[in-house]
CSV table of C-alpha atoms and ligand atoms in Angstrom, one decimal:
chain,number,residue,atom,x,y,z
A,1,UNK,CA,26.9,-15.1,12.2
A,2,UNK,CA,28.7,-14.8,9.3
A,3,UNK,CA,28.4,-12.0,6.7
A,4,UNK,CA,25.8,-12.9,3.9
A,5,UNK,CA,25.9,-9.7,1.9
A,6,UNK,CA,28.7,-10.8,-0.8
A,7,UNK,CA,27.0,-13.8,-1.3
A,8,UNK,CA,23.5,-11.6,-2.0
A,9,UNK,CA,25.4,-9.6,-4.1
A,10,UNK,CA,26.3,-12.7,-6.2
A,11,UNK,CA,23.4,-14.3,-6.4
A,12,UNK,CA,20.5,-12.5,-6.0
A,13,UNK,CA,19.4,-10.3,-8.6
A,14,UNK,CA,20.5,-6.6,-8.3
A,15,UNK,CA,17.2,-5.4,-8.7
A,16,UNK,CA,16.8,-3.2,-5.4
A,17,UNK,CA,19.7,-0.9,-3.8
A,18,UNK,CA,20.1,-2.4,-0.8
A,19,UNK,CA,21.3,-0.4,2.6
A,20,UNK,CA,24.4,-2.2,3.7
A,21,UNK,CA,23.0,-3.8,6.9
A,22,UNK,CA,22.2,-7.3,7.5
A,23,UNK,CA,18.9,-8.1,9.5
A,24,UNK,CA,18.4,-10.8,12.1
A,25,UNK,CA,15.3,-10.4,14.6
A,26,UNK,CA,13.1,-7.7,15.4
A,27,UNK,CA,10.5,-7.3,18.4
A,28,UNK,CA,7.8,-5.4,18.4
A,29,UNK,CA,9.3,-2.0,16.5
A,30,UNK,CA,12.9,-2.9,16.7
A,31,UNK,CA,15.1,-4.8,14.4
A,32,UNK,CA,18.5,-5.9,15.1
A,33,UNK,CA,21.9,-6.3,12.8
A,34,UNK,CA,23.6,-9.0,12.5
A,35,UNK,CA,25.7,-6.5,15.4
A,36,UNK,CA,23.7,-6.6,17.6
A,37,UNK,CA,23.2,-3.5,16.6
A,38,UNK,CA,19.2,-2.1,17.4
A,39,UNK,CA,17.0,0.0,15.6
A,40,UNK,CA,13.6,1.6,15.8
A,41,UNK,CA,12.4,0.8,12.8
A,42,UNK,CA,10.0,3.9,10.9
A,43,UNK,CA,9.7,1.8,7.8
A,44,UNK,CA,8.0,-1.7,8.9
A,45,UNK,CA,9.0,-3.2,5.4
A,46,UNK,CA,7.6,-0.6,3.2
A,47,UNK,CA,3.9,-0.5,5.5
A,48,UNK,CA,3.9,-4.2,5.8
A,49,UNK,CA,4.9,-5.0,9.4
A,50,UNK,CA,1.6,-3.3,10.9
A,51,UNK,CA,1.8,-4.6,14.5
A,52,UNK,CA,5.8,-4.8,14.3
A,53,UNK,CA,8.0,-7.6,14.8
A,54,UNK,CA,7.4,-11.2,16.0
A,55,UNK,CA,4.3,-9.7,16.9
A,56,UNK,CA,2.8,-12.0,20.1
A,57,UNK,CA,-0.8,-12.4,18.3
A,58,UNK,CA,-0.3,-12.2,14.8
A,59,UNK,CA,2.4,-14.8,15.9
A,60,UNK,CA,0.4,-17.1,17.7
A,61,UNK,CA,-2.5,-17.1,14.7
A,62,UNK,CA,0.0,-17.8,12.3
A,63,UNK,CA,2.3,-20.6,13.6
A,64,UNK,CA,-1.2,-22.2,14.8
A,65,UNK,CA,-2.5,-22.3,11.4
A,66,UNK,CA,1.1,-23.5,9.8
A,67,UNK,CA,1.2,-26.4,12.0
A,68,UNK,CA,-2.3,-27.1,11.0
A,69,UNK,CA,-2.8,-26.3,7.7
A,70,UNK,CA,-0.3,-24.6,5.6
A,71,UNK,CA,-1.8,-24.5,1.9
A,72,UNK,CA,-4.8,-26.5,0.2
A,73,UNK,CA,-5.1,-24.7,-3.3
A,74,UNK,CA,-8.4,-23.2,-4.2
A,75,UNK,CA,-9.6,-26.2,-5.1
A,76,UNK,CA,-11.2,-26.7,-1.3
A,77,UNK,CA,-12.8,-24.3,1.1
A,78,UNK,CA,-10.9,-23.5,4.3
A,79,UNK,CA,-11.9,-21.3,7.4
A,80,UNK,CA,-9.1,-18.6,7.2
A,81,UNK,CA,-10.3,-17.4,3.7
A,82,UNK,CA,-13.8,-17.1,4.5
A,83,UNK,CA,-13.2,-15.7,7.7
A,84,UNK,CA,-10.9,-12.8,6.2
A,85,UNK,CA,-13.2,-12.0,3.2
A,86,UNK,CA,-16.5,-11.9,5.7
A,87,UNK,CA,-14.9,-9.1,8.0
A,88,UNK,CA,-13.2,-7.0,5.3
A,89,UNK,CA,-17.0,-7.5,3.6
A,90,UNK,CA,-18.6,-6.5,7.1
A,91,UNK,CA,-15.7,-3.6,8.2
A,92,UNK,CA,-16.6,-1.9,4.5
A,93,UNK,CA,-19.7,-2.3,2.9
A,94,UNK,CA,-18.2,-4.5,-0.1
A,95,UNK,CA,-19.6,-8.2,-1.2
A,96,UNK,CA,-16.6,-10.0,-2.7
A,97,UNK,CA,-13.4,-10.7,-2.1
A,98,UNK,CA,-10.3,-11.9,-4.2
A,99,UNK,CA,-7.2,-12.8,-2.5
A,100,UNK,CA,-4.2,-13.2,-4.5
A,101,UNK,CA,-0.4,-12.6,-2.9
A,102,UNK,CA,1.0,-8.8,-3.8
A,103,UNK,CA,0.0,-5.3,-4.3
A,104,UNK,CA,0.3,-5.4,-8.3
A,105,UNK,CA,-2.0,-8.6,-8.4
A,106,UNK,CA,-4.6,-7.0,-6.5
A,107,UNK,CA,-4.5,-3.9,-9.1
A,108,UNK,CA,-3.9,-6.3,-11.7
A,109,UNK,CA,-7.7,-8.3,-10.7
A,110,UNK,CA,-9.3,-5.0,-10.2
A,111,UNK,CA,-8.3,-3.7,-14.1
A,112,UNK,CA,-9.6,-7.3,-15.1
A,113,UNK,CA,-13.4,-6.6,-13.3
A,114,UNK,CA,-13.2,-3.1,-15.0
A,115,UNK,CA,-12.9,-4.4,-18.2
A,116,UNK,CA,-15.2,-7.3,-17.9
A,117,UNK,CA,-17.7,-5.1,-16.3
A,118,UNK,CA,-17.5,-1.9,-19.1
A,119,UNK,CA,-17.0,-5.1,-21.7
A,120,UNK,CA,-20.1,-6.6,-20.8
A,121,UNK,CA,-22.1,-3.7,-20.1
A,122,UNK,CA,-21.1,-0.6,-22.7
A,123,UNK,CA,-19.0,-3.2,-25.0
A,124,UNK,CA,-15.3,-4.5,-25.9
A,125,UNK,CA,-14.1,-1.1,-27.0
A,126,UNK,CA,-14.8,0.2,-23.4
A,127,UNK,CA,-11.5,-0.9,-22.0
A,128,UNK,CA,-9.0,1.9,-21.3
A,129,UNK,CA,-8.2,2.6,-17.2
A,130,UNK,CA,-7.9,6.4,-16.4
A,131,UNK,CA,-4.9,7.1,-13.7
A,132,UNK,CA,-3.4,9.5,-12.5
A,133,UNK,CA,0.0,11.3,-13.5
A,134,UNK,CA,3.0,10.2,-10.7
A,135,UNK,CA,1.3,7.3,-9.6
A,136,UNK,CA,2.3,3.9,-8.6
A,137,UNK,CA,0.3,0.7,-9.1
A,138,UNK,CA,3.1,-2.1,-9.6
A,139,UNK,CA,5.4,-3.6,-11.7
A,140,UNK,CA,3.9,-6.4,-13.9
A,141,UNK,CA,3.8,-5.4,-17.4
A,142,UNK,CA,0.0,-4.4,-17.1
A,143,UNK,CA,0.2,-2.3,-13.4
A,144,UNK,CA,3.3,-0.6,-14.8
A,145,UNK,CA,1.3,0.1,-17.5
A,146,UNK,CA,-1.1,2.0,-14.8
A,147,UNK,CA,1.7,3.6,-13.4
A,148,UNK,CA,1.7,7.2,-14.1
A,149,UNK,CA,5.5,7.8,-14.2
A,150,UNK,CA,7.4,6.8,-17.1
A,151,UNK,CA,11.2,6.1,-15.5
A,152,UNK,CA,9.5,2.7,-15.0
A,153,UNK,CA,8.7,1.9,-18.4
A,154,UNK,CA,11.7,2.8,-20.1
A,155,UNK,CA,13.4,-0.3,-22.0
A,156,UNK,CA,10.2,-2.5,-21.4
A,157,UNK,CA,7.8,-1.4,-24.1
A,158,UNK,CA,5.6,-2.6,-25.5
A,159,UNK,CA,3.4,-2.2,-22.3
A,160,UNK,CA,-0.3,-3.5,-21.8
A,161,UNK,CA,-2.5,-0.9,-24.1
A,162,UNK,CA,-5.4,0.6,-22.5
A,163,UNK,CA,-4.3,3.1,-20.2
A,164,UNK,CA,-4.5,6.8,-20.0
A,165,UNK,CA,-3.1,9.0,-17.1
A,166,UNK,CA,-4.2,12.6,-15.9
A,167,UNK,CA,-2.7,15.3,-13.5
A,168,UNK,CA,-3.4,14.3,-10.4
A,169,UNK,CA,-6.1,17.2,-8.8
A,170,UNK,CA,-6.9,18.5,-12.4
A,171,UNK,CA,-10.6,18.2,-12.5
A,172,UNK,CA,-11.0,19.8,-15.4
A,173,UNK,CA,-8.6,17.0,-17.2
A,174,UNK,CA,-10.1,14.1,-15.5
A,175,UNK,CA,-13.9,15.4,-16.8
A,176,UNK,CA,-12.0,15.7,-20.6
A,177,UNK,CA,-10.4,12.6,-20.3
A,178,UNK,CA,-14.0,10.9,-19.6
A,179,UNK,CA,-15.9,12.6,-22.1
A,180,UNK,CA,-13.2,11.5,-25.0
A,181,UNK,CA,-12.0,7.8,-24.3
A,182,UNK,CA,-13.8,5.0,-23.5
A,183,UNK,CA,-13.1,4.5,-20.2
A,184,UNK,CA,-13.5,0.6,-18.6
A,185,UNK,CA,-12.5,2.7,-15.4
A,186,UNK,CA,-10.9,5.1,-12.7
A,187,UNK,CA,-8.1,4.2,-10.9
A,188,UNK,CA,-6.6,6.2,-8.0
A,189,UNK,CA,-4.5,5.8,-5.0
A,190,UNK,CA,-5.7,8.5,-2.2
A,191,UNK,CA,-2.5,9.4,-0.9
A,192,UNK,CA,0.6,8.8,-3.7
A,193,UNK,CA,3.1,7.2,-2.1
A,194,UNK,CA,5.8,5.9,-4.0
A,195,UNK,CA,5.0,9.7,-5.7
A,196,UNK,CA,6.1,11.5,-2.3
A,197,UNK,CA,3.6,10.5,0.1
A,198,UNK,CA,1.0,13.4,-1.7
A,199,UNK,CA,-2.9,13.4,-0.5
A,200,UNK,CA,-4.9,14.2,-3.6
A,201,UNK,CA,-7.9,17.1,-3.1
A,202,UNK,CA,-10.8,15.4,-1.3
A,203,UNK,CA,-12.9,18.1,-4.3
A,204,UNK,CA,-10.8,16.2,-6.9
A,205,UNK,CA,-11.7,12.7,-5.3
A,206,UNK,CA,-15.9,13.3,-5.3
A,207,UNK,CA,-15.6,14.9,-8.8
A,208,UNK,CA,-14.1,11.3,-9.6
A,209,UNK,CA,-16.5,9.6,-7.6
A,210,UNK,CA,-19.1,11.4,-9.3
A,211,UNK,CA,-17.9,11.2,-13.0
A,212,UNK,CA,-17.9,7.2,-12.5
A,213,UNK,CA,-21.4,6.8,-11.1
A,214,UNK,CA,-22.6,9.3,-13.8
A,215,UNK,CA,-21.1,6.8,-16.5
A,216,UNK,CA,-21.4,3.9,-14.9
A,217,UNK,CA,-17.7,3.7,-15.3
A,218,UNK,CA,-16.3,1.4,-11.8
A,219,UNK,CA,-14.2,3.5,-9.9
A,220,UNK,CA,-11.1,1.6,-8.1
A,221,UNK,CA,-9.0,2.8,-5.4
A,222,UNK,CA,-5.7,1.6,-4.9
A,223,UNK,CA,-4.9,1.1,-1.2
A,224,UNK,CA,-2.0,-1.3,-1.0
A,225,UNK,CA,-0.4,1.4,0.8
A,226,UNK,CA,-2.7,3.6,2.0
A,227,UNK,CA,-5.1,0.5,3.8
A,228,UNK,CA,-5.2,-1.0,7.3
A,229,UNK,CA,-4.9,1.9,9.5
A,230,UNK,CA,-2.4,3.3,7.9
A,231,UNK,CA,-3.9,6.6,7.5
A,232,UNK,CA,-6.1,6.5,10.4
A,233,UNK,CA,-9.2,5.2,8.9
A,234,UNK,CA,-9.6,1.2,7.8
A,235,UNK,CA,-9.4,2.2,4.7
A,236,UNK,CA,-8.2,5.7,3.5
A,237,UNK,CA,-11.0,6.2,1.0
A,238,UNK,CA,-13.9,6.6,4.0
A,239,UNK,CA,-11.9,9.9,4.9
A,240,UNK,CA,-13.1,11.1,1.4
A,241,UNK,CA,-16.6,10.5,1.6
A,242,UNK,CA,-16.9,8.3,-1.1
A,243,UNK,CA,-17.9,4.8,-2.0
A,244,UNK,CA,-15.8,2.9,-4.5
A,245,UNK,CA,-16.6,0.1,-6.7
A,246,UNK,CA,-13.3,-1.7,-6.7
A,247,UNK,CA,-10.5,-1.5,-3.7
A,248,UNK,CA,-7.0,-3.3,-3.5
A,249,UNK,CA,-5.1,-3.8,-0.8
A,250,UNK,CA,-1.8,-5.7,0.3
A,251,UNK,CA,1.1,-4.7,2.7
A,252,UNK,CA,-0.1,-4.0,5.6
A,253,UNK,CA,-3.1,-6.4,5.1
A,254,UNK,CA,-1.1,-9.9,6.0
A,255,UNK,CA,1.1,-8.0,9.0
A,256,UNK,CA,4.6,-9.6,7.2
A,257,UNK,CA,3.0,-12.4,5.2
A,258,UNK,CA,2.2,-11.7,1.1
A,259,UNK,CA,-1.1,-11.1,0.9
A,260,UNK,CA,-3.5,-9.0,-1.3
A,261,UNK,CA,-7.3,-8.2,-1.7
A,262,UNK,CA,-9.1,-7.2,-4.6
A,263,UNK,CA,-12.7,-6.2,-2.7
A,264,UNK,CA,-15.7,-5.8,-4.8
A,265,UNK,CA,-19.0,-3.7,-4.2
A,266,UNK,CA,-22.4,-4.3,-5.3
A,267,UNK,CA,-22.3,-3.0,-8.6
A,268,UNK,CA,-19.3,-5.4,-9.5
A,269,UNK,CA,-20.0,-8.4,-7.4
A,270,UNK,CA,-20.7,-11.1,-9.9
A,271,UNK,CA,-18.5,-9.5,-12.8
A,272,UNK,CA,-16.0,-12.6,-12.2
A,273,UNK,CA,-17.0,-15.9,-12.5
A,274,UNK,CA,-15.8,-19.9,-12.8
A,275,UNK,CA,-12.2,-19.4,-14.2
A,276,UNK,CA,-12.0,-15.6,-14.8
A,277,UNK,CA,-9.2,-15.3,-12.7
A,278,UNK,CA,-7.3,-17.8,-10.6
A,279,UNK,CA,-4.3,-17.7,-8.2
A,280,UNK,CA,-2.8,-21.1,-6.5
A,281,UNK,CA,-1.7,-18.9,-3.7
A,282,UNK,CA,-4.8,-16.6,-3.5
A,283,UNK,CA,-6.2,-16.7,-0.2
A,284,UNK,CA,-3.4,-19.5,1.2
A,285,UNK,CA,-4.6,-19.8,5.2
A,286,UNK,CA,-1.4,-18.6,6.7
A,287,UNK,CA,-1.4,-15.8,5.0
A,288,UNK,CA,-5.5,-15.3,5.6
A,289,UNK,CA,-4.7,-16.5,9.8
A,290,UNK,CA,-2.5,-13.7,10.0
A,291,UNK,CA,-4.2,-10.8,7.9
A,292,UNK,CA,-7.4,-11.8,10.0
A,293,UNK,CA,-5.3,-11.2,13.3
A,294,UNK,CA,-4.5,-7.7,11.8
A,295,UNK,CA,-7.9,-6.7,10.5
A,296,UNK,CA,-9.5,-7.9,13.8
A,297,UNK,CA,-7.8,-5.2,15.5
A,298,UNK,CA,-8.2,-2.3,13.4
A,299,UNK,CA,-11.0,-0.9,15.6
A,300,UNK,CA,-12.1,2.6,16.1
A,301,UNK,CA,-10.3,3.0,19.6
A,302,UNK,CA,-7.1,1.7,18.1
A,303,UNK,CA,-7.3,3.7,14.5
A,304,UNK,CA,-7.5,6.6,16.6
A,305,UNK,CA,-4.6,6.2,18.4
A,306,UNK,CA,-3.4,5.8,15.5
A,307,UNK,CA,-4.4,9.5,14.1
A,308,UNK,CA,-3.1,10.8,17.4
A,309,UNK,CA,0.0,9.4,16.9
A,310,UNK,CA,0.0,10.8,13.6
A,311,UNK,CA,-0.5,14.6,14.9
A,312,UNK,CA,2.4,14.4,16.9
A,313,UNK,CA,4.6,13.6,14.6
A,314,UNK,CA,2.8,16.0,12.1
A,315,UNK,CA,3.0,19.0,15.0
A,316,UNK,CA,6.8,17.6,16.2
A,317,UNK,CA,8.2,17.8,12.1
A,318,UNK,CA,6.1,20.8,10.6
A,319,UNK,CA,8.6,23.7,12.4
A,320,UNK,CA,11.5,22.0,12.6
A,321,UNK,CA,14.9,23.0,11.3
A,322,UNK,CA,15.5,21.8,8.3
A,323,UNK,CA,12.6,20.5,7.2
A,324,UNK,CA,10.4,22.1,4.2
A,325,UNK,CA,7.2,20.3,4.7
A,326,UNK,CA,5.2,17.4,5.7
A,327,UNK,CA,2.7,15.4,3.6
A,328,UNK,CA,0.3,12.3,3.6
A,329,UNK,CA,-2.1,10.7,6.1
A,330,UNK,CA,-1.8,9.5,9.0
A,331,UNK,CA,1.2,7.0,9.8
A,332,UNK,CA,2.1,7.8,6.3
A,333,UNK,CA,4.2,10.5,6.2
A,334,UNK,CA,6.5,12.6,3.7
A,335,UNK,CA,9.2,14.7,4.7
A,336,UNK,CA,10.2,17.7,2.3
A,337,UNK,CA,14.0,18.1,3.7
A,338,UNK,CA,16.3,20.9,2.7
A,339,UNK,CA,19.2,18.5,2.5
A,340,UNK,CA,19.3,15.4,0.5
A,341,UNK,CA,16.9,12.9,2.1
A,342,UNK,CA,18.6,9.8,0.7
A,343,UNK,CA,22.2,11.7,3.0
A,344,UNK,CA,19.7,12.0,6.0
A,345,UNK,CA,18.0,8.1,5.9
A,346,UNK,CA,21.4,7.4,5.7
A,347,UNK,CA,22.7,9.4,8.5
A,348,UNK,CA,19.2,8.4,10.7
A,349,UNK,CA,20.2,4.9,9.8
A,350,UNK,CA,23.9,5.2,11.4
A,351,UNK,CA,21.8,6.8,14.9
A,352,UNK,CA,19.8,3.7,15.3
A,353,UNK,CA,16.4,4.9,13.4
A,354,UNK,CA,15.2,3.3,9.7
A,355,UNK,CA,13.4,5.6,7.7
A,356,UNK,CA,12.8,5.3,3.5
A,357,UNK,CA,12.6,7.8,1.1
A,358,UNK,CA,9.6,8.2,-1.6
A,359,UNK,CA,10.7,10.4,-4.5
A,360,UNK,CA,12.8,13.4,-2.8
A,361,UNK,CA,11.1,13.2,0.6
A,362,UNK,CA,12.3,11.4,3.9
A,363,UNK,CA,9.3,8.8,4.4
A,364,UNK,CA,8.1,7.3,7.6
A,365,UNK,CA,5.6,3.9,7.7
A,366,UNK,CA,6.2,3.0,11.3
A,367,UNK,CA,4.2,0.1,12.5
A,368,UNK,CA,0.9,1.6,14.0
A,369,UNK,CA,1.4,0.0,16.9
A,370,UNK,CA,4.4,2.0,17.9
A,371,UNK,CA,5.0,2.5,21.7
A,372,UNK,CA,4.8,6.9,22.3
A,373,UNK,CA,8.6,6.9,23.9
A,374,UNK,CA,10.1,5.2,20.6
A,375,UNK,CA,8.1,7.0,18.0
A,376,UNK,CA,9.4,10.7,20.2
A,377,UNK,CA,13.1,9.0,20.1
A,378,UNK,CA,12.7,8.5,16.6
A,379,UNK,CA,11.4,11.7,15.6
A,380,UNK,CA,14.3,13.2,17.8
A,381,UNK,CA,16.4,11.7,15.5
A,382,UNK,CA,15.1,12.8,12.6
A,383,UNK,CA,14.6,16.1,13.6
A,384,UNK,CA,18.4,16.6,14.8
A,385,UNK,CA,19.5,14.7,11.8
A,386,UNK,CA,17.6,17.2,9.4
A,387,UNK,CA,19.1,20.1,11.3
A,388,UNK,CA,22.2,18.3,10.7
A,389,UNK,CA,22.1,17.9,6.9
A,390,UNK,CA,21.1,21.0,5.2
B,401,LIG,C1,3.5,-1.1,-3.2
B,401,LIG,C2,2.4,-0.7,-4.1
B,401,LIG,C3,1.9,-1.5,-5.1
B,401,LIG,C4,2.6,-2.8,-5.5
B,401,LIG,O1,2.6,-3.7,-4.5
B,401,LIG,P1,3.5,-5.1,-4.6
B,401,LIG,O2,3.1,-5.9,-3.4
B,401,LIG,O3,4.9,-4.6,-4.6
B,401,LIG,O4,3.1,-5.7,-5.9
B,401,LIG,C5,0.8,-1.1,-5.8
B,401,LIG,N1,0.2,0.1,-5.5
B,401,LIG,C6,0.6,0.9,-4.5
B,401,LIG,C7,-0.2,2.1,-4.2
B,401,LIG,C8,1.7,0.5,-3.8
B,401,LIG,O5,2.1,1.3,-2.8
């Protein structure tokens, strides 16, 4: 195969900095150059690639549906759709669903139920979202807007009014920023990711949970990242002992294919009605065949494999040389390195392991389903790697 990254570079939009490597196949948690080349991959797409590669079931459930059935619009009722939105309803306690096709449009339905909700209930001038400081939500205008870090908004003001963001952990803050604006409601992601893979304080988290049911205000958790077993738990939320009113997810919901879910609790169940929000795509039954196929397999035994895969790399990283710290949940996991981390993904990269960065951290997402002998090769890697680069 020929090289296709000059003709990327001239035609495709130089929006991302891409690693000079060209991707043909993967199986299971390998991917392979255009070389020949293999790699254990600790990234799965940025959490998307749940069960790996050309996974054989999410495979199967996919192309069966394609040749089937490929899209209808939402004009007409198909099985994959209801099917999805009756176990994500049954595996968490919520009553609606919304499917729409990225992380950002999930956020970007769960600010619209806020508003209508607080609109409707407390009145138009309830509208503002509370988030936190260094957090990440998306990048249309509005979810960048949510986003807590301003090197995104630079250059693309004006952004959507309405939002307000607090430290992240300050409780006092969060019960200040309550009591003066008139918040339409909360939104927080349990672990930051794009912010450097950071859990917040499970105290900080009930306060929140508390403050919203206090003032009726709908509290939404963002869990694009953080959902599907990625942190050990369906959902990372239900290791905080609360109950939110509004949850997102995408990534790692479809197992490869863009899908999102805006999921909606009692309270907020009938907020959106005939035309309050649309998507053509929303719910499209490939997409649903293959989330389904993931969801389906999220059970306990398997999430807590999951964890236990999770303290070994934890209990492998924490001591090592040249590493500071580790952070997050789970399979989602923050590396505080004494050298540069973007110098050691690099160098990781080159010895046959993909890892990303968030912030200044090495990050790992590997796919949950990762065999034990390549997850230890791959922390080998890192491990010798960081000793390396310091
Ligand atoms: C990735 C991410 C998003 C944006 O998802 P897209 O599918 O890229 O729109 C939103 N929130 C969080 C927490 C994310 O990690």
């Amino acid at each position: 195969m020929n090289s296709f990254i000059a003709k990327d570079k001239e035609y495709v939009a130089g929006t991302y900095g891409r690693f000079p490597l060209e991707l043909t196949e993967g199986k299971g948690c390998i991917v392979k150059d255009i070389n020949g080349k293999e790699y254990i991959d600790m990234g799965s797409g940025i959490g998307v690639t749940a069960f790996g590669y050309a996974d054989e079931e999410w495979t199967k459930a996919v192309t069966a549906q394609a040749c089937r059935l490929q899209h209808t619009s939402n004009l007409y009722y198909t099985e994959p759709c209801a099917l999805l939105a009756e176990a994500l309803c049954q595996k968490t306690g919520m009553k609606k669903v919304f499917f729409s096709n990225s992380g950002a449009e999930a956020n970007e339905c769960a600010i619209k139920v806020a508003r209508k909700y607080s609109a409707q209930k407390k009145g138009d001038e309830f509208y503002t979202i509370i988030t936190l400081k260094n957090s990440f939500h998306g990048r249309t205008l509005t979810t960048l807007s949510a986003t807590g870090q301003d090197v995104f908004h630079k250059l693309f003001n004006p952004l959507t009014p309405g939002f307000a963001h607090v430290a992240a952990n300050d409780t006092q803050e969060l019960i200040n920023a309550v009591e003066a604006l008139k918040p339409a409601g909360i939104m927080l992601e349990m672990v930051q990711g794009e912010g450097g893979v950071i859990p917040l304080d499970k105290e900080f988290v009930i306060t929140a949970q508390r403050l919203a049911t206090e003032n009726d205000i709908p509290l939404i958790i963002d869990e694009v990242q953080t959902g599907n077993g990625r942190t050990g738990s369906l959902y990372a939320y239900m290791q905080f002992g609360i109950t939110p009113d509004i949850v997102s997810t995408a990534k790692g919901l479809g197992g490869g294919l863009p899908i999102s879910a805006t999921m909606m609790s009692e309270k907020v169940q009938y907020v959106l009605g005939p035309s309050d929000h649309g998507s053509t795509y929303g719910g499209n039954p490939v997409c649903c065949a293959g989330a389904l196929s993931v969801i389906s397999r999220l059970d306990e035994a398997f999430l807590k494999d999951v964890r236990s895969k999770s303290e070994y790399v934890f209990a492998s990283l924490a001591d090592a040389d040249g590493v500071e710290s580790v952070s997050g949940m789970g399979l989602m996991i923050g590396i505080k390195t004494k050298g540069n981390a973007k110098e050691i993904v690099n160098k990781c990269m080159e010895n046959g392991v993909l890892c990303l960065t968030a912030k200044d951290k090495v990050r790992l997402l590997p796919p949950l389903n990762i065999p034990m002998p390549a997850l230890e090769k791959a922390v080998n890697v890192i491990k010798t790697v960081c000793k390396e680069i310091m």
